[in-house]
Coordinates of C-alpha atoms and ligand atoms in Angstrom, one line a residue:
X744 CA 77.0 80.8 61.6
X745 CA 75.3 78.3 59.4
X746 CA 71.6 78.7 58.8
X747 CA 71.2 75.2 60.0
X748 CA 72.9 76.4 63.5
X749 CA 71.3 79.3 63.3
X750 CA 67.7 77.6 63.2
X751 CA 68.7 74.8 65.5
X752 CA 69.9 77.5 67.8
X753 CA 66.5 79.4 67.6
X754 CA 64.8 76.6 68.1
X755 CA 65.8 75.6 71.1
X756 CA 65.9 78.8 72.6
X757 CA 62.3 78.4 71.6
X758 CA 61.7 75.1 73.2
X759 CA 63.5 76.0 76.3
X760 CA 60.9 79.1 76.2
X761 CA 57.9 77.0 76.2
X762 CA 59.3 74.6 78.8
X763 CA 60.2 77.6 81.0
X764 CA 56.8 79.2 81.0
X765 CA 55.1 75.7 81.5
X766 CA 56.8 75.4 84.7
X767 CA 56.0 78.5 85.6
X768 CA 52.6 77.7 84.8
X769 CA 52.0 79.8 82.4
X770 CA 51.6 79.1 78.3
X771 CA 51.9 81.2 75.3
X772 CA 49.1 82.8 75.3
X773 CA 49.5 83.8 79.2
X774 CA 49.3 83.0 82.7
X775 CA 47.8 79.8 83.8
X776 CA 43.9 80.6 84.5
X777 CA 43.6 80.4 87.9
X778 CA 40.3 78.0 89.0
X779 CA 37.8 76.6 92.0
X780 CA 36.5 73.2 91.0
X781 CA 33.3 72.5 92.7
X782 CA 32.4 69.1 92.5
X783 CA 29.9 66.3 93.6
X784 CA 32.0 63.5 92.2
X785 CA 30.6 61.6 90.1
X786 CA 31.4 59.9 86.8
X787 CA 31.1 63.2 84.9
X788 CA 32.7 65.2 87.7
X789 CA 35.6 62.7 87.6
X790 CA 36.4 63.4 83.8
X791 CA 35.7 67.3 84.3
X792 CA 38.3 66.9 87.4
X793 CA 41.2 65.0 85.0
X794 CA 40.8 67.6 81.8
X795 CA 41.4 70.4 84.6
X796 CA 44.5 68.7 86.1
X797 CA 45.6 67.8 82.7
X798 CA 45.5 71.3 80.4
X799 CA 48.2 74.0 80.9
X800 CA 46.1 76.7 80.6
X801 CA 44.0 75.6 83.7
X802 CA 46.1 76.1 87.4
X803 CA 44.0 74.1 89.7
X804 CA 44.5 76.0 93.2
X805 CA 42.0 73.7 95.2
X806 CA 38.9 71.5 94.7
X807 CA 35.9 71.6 97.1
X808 CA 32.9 69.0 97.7
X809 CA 29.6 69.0 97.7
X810 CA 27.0 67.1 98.4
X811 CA 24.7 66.1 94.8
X812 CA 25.6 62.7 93.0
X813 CA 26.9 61.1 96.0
X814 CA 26.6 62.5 99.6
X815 CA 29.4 64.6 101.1
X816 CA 31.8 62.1 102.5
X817 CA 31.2 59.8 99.6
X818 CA 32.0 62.7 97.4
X819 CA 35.5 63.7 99.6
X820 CA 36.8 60.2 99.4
X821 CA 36.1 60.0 95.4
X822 CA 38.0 63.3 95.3
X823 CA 40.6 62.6 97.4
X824 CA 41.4 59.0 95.6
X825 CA 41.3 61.3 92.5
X826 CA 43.8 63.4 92.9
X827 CA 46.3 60.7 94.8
X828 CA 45.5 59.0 91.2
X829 CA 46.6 62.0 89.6
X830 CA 50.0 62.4 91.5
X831 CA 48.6 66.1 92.4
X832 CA 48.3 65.5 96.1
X833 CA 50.3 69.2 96.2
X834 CA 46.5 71.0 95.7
X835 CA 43.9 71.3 98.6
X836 CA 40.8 69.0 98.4
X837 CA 38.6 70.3 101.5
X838 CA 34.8 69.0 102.4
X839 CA 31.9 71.6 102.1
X840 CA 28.2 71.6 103.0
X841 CA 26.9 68.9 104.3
X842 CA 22.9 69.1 102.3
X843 CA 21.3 71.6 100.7
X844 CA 20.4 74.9 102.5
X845 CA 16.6 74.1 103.2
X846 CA 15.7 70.6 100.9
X847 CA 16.6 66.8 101.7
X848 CA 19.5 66.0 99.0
X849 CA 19.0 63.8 96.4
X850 CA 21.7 61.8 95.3
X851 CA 22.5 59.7 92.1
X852 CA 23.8 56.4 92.5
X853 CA 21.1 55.6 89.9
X854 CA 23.6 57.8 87.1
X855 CA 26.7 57.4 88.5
X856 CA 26.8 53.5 90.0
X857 CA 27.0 52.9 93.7
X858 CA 30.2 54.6 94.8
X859 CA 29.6 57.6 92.3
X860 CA 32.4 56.8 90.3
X861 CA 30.7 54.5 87.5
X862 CA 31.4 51.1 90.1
X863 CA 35.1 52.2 89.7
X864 CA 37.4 51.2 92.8
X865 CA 40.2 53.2 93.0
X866 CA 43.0 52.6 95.3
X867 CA 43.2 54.7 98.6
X868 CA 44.1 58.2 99.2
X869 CA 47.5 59.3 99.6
X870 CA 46.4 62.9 99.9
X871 CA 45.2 64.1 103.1
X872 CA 41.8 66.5 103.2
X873 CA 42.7 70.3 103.7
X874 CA 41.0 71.2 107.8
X875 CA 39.3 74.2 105.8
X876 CA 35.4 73.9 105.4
X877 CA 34.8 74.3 101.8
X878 CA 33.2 77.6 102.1
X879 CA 35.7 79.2 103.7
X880 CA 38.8 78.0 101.5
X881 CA 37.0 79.6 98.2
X882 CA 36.2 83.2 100.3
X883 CA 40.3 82.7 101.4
X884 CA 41.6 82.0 98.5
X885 CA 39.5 84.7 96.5
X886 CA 41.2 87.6 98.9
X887 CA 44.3 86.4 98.5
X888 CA 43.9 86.5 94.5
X889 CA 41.6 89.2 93.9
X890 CA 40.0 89.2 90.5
X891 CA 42.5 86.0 89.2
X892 CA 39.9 83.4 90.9
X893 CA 37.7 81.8 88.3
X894 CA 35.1 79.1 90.4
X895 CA 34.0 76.5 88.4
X896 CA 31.3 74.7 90.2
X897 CA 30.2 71.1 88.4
X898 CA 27.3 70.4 91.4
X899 CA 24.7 71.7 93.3
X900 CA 25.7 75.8 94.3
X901 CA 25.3 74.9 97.7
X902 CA 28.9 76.0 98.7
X903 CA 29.0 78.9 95.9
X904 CA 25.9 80.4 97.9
X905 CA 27.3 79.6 101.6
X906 CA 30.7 81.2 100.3
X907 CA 28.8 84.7 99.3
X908 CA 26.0 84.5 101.6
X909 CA 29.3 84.3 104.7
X910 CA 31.1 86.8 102.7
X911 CA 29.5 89.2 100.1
X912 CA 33.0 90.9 99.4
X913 CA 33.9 88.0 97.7
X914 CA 31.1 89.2 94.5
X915 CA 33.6 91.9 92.6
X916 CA 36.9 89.9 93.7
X917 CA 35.8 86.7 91.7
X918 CA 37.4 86.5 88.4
X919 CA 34.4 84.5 87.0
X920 CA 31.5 82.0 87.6
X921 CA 31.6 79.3 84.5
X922 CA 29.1 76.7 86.6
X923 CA 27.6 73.2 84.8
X924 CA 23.8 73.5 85.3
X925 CA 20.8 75.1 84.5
X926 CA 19.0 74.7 80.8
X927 CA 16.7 77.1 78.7
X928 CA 15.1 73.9 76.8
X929 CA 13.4 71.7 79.4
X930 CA 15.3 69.5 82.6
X931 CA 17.0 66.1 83.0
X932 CA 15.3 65.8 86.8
X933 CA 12.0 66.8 85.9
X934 CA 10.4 68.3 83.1
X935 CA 11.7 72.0 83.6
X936 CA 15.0 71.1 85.9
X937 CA 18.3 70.6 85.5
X938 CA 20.1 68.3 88.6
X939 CA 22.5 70.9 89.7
X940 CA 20.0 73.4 90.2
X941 CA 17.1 70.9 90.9
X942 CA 19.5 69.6 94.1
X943 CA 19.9 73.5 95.6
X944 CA 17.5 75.8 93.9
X945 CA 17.7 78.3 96.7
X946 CA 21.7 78.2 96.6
X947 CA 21.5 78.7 92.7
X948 CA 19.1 81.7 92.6
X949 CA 21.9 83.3 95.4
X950 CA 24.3 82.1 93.3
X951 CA 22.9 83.9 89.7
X952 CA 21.7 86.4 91.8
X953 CA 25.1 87.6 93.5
X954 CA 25.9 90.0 90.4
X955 CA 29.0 88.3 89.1
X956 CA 30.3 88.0 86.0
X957 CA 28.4 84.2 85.3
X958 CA 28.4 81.4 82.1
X959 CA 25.8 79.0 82.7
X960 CA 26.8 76.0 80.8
X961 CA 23.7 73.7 80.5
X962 CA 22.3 70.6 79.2
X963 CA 21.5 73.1 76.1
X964 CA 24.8 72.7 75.5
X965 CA 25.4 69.7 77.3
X966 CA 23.2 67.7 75.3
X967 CA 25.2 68.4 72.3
X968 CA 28.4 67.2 73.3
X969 CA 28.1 63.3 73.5
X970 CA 31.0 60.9 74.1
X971 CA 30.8 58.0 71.9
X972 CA 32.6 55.1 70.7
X973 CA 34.6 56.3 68.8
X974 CA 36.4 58.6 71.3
X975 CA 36.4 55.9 73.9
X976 CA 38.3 53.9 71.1
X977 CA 41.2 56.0 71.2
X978 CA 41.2 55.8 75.0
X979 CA 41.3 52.5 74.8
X980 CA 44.7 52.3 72.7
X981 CA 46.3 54.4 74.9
X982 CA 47.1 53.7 78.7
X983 CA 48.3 55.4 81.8
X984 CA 46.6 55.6 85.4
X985 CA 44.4 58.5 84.5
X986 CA 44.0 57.3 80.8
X987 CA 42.8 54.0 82.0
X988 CA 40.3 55.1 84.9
X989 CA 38.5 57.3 82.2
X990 CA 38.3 54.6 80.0
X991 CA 36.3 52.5 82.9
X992 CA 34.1 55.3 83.8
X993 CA 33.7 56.8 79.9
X994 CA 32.7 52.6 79.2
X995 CA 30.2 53.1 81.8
X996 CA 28.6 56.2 81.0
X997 CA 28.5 55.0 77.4
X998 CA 26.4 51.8 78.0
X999 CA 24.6 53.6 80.2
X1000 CA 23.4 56.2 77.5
X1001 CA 22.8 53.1 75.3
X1002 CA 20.4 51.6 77.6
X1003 CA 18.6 54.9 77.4
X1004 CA 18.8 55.0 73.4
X1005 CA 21.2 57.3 73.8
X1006 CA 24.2 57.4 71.2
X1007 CA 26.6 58.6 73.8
X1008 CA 26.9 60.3 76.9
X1009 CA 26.9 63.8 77.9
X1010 CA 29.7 65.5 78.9
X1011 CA 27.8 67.8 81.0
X1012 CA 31.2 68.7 83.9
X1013 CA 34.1 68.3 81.7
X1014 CA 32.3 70.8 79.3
X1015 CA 32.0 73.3 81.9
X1016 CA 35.6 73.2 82.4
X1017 CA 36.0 73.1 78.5
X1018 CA 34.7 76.5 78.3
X1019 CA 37.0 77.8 81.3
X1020 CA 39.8 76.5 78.6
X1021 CA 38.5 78.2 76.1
X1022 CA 35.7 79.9 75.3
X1023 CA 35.4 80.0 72.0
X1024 CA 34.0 76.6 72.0
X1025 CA 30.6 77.9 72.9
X1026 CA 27.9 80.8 72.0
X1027 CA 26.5 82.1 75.1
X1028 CA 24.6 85.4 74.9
X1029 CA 23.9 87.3 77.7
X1030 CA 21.1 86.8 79.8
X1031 CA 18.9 87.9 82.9
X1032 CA 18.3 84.5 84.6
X1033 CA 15.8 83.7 87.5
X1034 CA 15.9 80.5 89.4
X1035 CA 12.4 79.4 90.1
X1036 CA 12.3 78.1 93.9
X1037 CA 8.2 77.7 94.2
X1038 CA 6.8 76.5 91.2
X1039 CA 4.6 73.2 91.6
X1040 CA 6.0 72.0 88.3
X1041 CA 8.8 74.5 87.5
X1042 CA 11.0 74.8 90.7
X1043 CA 14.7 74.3 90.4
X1044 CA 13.9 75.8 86.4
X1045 CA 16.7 78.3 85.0
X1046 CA 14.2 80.9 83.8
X1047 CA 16.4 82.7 81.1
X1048 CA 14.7 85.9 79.4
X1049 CA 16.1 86.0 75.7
X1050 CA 14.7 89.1 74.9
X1051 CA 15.8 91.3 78.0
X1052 CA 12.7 93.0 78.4
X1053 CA 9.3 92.9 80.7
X1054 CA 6.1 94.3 80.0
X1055 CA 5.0 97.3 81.9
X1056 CA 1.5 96.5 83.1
X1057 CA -0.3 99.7 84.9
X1058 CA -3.7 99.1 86.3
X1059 CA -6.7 101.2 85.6
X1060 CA -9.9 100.1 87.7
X1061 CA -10.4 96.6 87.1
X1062 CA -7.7 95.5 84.9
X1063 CA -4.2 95.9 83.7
X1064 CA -2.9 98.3 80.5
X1065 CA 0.7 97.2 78.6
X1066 CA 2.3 100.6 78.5
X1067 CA 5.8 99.8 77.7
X1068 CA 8.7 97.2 77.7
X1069 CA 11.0 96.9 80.8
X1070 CA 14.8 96.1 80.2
X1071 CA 16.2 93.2 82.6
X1072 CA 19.8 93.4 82.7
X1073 CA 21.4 90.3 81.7
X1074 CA 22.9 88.3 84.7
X1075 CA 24.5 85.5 82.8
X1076 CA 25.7 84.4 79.6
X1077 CA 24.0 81.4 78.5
X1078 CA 25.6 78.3 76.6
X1079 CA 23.1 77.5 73.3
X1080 CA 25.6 76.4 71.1
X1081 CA 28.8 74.4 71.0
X1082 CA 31.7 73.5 68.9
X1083 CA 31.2 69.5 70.7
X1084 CA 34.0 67.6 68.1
X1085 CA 36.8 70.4 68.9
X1086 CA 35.7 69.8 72.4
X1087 CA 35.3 66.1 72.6
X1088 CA 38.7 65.6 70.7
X1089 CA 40.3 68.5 72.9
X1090 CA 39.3 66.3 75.6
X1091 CA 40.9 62.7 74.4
X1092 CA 44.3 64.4 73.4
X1093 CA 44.4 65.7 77.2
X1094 CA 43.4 62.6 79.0
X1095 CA 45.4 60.0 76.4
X1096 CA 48.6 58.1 77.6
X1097 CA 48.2 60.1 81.2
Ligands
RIB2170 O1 22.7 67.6 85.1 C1 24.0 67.2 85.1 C2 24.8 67.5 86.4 O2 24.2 66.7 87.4 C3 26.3 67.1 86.3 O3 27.0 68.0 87.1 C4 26.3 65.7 86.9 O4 27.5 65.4 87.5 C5 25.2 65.9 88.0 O5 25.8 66.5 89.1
CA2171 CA1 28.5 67.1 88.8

């Protein structure tokens, strides 16, 4: 056989490979990773929600709602008009909490225009919602996968925390916990907190508390990965339906940052699901985490301890004596740096022409 033959023979055995294990939803470097998405959509949500649908390495098994940027039903239509967008009408979109566990929600038409998805109007559902309650699909789904379930929550932990507090089992089956929110550098809602946790800070201390394996990816690193111009120029020479609704909300999001001196805008969500691509895009050492929940000025903070110890203070008569150091076991890793052009560019060559 000629070398020619030979090649073209080995080549398509090798393209047949690929398009064999793609269908299988797998990839060359394994199985499809196996995620949650948690979302309050949103403009931010809404990008995070098409790079999941749209990477091979990701197997989207069902998205739940909750309530944060926009309130719960706003946030279930967005979602369902999403996915009947994507053509992926095959995975289960089911509606969560309704508020917070104990605070009034807060929502964010101010960010993400008056429908939540940057004024966006897309065209009706063809999916139908899933009867589950959002809750209870993530504690199903996690049984019937144990340890391949990686949650990826993008919103408020209000339905993370109702899923463990309803069934703590569900702790050592979960894969993984690779949630947008929290910061170790100051808040976008108030000086210390970030929205996510700002909107449920009960829910997120269960939620960092629950001893699962966690990667908190913040505005720390949030901040750092900006979509600009340019990468909305390449979205603009492409087109598809997906392609061309990013564009609108990306356009958005950009002017938006520009009115706030901003050179671009953060790509807080679709980072978060970045990471559950691949890792490597980010630093994140390991952690112990507290979520403050009284603090006049400091509730809803991420209170990270980067040197995993406490000092020991023993009291003799009327004061207190340092007599040691403490170690706090780390409960989190925590995103401080990022690799934001292999991301940003990761995130146009997904999204382009879909
Ligand atoms: O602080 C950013 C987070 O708050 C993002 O998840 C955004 O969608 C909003 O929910
Ligand atoms: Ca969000």
């Amino acid at each position: 056989m000629s070398d020619l033959k030979k090649l073209t023979g080995a080549r398509s055995r090798g393209v047949l490979a690929a398009v064999l294990m793609l269908s299988l939803g797998s990839t060359a470097w394994g199985a499809a990773k196996k995620i949650i998405l948690d979302t309050d959509p949103g403009s931010d949500d809404a990008m995070a929600l098409m790079l999941a649908l749209n990477s091979p390495e990701l197997d989207v098994r069902a998205v739940t709602v909750v309530p944060g940027n926009v309130t719960a039903e706003m946030g279930l239509e967005n979602a369902l008009r999403m996915m009947s967008l994507a053509g992926r009408c095959d995975i289960p979109v089911a509606a969560g909490a309704k508020h917070p566990l104990f605070q009034k929600l807060i929502t964010a038409e101010f960010w993400h225009g008056k429908n939540g998805l940057a004024n966006v109007e897309l065209p009706p559902s063809k999916c139908k919602v899933d009867g589950r309650y959002g809750p209870d699909l993530i504690i199903q789904m996690v049984h019937a996968a144990p340890h391949e379930i990686t949650l990826v929550p993008v919103g408020p932990l209000t339905n993370i925390a109702l899923a463990v507090l309803k069934d703590p089992s569900i702790v050592p089956l979960v894969k993984e916990v690779i949630l947008m929110g929290g910061s170790v550098g100051g808040g976008n809602s108030t000086a210390a907190a970030e929205a996510n946790i700002y909107n449920d800070p009960e829910a997120a201390q269960i939620v960092f508390q629950a001893g699962w394996p966690i990667t908190m990816v913040g505005l720390d690193v949030g901040d750092k990965t900006l979509l600009t111009p340019k990468y909305l120029e390449q979205l603009r020479q492409s087109h598809g339906p997906v392609n061309d609704f990013i564009y609108q909300v990306a356009s958005y999001l950009i002017q938006l940052s520009e009115q706030f001196g901003s050179p671009g805008s953060p790509m807080y969500d679709p980072l978060a699901v970045g990471v559950a691509i691949d890792a490597t895009l980010v630093t994140a050492p390991p952690m112990h985490v507290e979520v403050e929940t009284h603090g006049e000025f400091t509730r809803g903070e991420t209170v990270a301890n980067r040197h995993g110890v406490v000092e020991r203070n023993v009291l003799h008569g009327d004061r207190y004596i340092i007599e040691g150091l403490d170690k706090v076991e780390p409960n989190a890793k925590v995103c401080l740096e990022v690799d934001a052009a292999r991301f940003l560019e990761m995130f146009v060559s997904r999204i382009r022409g879909k």
